[in-house]
PDB file of C-alpha atoms in Angstrom:
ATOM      1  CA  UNK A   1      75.700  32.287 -11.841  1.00 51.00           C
ATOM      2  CA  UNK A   2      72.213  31.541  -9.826  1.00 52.00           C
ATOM      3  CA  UNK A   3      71.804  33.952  -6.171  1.00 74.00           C
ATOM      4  CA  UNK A   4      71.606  30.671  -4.925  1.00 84.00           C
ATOM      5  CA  UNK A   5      75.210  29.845  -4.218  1.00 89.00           C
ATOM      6  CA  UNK A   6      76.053  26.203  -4.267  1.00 92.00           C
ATOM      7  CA  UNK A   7      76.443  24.006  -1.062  1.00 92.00           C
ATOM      8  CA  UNK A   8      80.243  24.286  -1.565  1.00 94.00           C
ATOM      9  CA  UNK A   9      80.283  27.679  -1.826  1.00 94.00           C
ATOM     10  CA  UNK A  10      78.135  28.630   1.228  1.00 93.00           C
ATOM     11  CA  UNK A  11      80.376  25.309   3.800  1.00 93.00           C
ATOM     12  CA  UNK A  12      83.441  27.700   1.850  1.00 94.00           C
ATOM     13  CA  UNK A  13      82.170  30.687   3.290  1.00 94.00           C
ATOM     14  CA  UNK A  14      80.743  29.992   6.695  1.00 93.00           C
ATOM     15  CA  UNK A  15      83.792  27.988   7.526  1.00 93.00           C
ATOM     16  CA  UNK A  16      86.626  30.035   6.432  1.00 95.00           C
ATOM     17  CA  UNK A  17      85.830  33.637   5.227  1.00 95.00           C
ATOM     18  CA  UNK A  18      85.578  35.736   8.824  1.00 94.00           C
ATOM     19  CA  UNK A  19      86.095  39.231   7.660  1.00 94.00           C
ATOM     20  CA  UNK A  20      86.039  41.064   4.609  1.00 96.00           C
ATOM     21  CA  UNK A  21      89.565  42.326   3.889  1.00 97.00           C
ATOM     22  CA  UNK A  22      90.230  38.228   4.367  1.00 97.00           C
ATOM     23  CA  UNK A  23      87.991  37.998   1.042  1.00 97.00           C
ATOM     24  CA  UNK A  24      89.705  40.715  -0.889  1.00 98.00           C
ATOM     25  CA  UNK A  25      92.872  39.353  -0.357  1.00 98.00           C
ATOM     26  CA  UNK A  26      92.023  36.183  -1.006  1.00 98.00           C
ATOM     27  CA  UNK A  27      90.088  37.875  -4.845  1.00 98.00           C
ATOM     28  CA  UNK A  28      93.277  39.930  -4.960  1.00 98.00           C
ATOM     29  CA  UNK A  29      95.902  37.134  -5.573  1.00 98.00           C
ATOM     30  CA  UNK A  30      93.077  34.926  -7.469  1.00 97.00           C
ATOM     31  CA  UNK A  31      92.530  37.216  -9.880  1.00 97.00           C
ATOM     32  CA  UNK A  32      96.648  37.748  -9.955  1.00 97.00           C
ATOM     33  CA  UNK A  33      97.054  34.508 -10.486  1.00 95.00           C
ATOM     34  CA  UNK A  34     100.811  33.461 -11.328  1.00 94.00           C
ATOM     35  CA  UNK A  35     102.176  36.884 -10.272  1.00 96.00           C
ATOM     36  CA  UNK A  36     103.926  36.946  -7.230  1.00 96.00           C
ATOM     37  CA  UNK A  37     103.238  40.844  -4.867  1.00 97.00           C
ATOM     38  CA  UNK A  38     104.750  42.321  -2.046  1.00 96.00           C
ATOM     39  CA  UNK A  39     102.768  42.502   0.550  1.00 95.00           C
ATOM     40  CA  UNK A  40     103.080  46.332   0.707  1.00 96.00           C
ATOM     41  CA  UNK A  41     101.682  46.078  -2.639  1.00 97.00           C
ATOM     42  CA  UNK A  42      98.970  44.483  -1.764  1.00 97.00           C
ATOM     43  CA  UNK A  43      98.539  46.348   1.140  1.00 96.00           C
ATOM     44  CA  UNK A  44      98.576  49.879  -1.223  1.00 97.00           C
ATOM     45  CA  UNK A  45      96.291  48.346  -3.983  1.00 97.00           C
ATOM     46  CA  UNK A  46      93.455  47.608  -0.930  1.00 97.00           C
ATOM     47  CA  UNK A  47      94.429  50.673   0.871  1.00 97.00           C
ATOM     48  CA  UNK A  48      94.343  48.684   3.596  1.00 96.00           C
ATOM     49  CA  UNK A  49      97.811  48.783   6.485  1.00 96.00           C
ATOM     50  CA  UNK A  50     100.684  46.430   5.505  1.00 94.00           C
ATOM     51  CA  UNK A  51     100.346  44.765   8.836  1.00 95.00           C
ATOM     52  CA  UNK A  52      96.468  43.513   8.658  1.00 96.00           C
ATOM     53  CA  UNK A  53      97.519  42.421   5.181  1.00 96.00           C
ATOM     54  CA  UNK A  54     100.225  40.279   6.703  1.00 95.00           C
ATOM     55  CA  UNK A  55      97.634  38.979   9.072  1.00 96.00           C
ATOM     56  CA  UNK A  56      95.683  38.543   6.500  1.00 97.00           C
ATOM     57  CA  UNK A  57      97.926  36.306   4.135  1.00 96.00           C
ATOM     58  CA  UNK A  58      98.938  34.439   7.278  1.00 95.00           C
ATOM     59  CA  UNK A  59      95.468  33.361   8.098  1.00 96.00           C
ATOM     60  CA  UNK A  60      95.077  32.461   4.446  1.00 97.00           C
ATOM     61  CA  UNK A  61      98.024  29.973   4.987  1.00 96.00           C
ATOM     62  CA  UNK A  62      97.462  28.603   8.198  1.00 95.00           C
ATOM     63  CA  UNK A  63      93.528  27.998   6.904  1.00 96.00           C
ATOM     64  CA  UNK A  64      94.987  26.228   4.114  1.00 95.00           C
ATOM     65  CA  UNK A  65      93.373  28.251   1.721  1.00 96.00           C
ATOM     66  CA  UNK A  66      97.016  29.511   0.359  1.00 95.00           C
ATOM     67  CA  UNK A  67      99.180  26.855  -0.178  1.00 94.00           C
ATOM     68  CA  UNK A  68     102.185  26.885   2.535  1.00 91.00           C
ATOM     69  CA  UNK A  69     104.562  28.353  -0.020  1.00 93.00           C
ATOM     70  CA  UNK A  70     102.554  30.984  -1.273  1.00 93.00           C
ATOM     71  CA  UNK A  71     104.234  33.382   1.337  1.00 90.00           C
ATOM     72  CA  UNK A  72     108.067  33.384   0.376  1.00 89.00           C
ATOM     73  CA  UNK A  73     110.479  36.608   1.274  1.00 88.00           C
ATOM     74  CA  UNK A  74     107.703  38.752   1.527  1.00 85.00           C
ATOM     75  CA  UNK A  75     105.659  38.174  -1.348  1.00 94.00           C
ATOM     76  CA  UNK A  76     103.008  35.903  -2.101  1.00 96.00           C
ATOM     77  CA  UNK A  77     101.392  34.371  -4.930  1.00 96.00           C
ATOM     78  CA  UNK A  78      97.797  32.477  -5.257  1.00 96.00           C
ATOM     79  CA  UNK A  79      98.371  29.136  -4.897  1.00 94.00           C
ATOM     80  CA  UNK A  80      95.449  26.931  -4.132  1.00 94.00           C
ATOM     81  CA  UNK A  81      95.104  25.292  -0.563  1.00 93.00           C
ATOM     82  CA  UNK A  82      94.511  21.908   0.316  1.00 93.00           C
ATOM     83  CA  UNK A  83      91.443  23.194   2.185  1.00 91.00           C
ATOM     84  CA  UNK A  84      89.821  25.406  -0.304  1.00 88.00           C
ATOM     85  CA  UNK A  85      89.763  23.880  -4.125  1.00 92.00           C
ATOM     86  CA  UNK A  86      90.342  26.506  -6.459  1.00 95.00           C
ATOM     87  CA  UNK A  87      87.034  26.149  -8.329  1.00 95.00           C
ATOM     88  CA  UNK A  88      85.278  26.380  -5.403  1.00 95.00           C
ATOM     89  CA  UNK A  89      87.217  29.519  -4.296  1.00 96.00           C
ATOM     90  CA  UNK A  90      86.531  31.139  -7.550  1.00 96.00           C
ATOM     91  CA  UNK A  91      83.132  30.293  -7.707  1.00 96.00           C
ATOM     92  CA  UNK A  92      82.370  31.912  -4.091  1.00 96.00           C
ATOM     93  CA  UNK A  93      84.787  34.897  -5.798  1.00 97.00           C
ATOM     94  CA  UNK A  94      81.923  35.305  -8.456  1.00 96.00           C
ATOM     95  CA  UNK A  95      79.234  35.048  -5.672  1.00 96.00           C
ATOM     96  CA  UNK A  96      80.866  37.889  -3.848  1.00 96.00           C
ATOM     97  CA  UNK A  97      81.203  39.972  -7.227  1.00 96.00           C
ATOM     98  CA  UNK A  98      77.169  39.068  -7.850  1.00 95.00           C
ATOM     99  CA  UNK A  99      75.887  39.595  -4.226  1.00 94.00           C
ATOM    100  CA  UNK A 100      78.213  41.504  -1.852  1.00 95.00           C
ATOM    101  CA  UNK A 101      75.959  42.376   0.414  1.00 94.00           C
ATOM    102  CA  UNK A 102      74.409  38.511   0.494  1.00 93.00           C
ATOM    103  CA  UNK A 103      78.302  37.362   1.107  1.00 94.00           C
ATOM    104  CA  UNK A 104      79.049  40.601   4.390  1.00 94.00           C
ATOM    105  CA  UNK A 105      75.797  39.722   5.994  1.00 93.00           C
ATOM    106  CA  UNK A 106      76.859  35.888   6.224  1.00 92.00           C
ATOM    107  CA  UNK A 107      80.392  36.826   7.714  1.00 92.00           C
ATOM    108  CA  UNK A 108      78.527  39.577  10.009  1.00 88.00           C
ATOM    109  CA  UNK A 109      75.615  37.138  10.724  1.00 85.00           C
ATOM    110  CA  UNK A 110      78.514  34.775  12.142  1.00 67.00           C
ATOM    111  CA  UNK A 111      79.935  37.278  14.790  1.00 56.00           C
ATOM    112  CA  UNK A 112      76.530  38.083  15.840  1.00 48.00           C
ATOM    113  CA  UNK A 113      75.926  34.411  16.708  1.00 50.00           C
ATOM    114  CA  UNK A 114      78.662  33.968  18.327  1.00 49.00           C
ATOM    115  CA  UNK A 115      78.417  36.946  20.374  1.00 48.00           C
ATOM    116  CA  UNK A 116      74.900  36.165  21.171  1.00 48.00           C
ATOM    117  CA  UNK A 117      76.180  32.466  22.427  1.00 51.00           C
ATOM    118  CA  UNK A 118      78.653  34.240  24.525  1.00 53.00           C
ATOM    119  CA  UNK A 119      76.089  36.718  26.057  1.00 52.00           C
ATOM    120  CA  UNK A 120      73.617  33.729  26.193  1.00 52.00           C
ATOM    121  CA  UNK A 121      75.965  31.840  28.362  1.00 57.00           C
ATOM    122  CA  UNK A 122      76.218  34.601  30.749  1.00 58.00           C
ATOM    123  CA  UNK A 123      72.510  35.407  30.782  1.00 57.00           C
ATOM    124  CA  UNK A 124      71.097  34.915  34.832  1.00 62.00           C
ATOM    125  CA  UNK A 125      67.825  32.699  34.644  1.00 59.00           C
ATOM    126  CA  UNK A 126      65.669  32.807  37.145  1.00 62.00           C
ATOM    127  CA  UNK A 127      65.579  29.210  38.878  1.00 61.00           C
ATOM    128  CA  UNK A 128      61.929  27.636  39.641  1.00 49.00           C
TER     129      UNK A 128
END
């Protein structure tokens, strides 16, 4: 795989992927693909809390980037979304396993924005 991710992969990215952990869940179950964890497993093997894992795999379903039954008596299983095709999840996968710090300064270089429109809105401008 190219740096340059394709058009896919970056629209995949800029419009789903806000943090991280969301992204190693998300490689977690890909690269488990067909085997159903706990989320307490998951939450061990990331070493991440059982509840932001939870929050986690819920914004993965509500995204549509899990299918809706991926999530069933606690454990969940990759399934792809209607939002998120799986090659185009598994290609941004490879991207993030190429160029991890390309990938965190794209989901960093959103919340900056944003905050920056928030503070921008707020900013006093001197009237002529």
């Amino acid at each position: 795989m190219a740096l340059d991710p394709s058009a896919d992969v970056l629209r995949f990215i800029e419009t789903h992927i806000d943090s991280v952990e969301l992204l190693h869940v998300l490689m977690f179950l890909v690269d488990r693909k067909g085997e159903s964890w706990p989320t307490a497993a998951i939450s061990r093997e990331l070493r991440s809390s059982e509840s932001s894992v939870n929050m986690r795999v819920r914004t993965l379903v509500e995204r549509k980037l899990l299918a809706a039954d991926a999530l069933k008596d606690g454990k969940v299983e990759y399934r792809a979304g209607a939002n998120a095709p799986e090659s185009v999840v598994i290609e941004a996968l490879a991207y993030y396993k190429l160029a991890p710090y390309r990938v965190v300064e794209m989901i960093f270089s959103k919340r900056t924005n944003a905050i920056q429109s928030i503070a921008d809105a707020f900013r006093f401008r001197k009237e002529d």
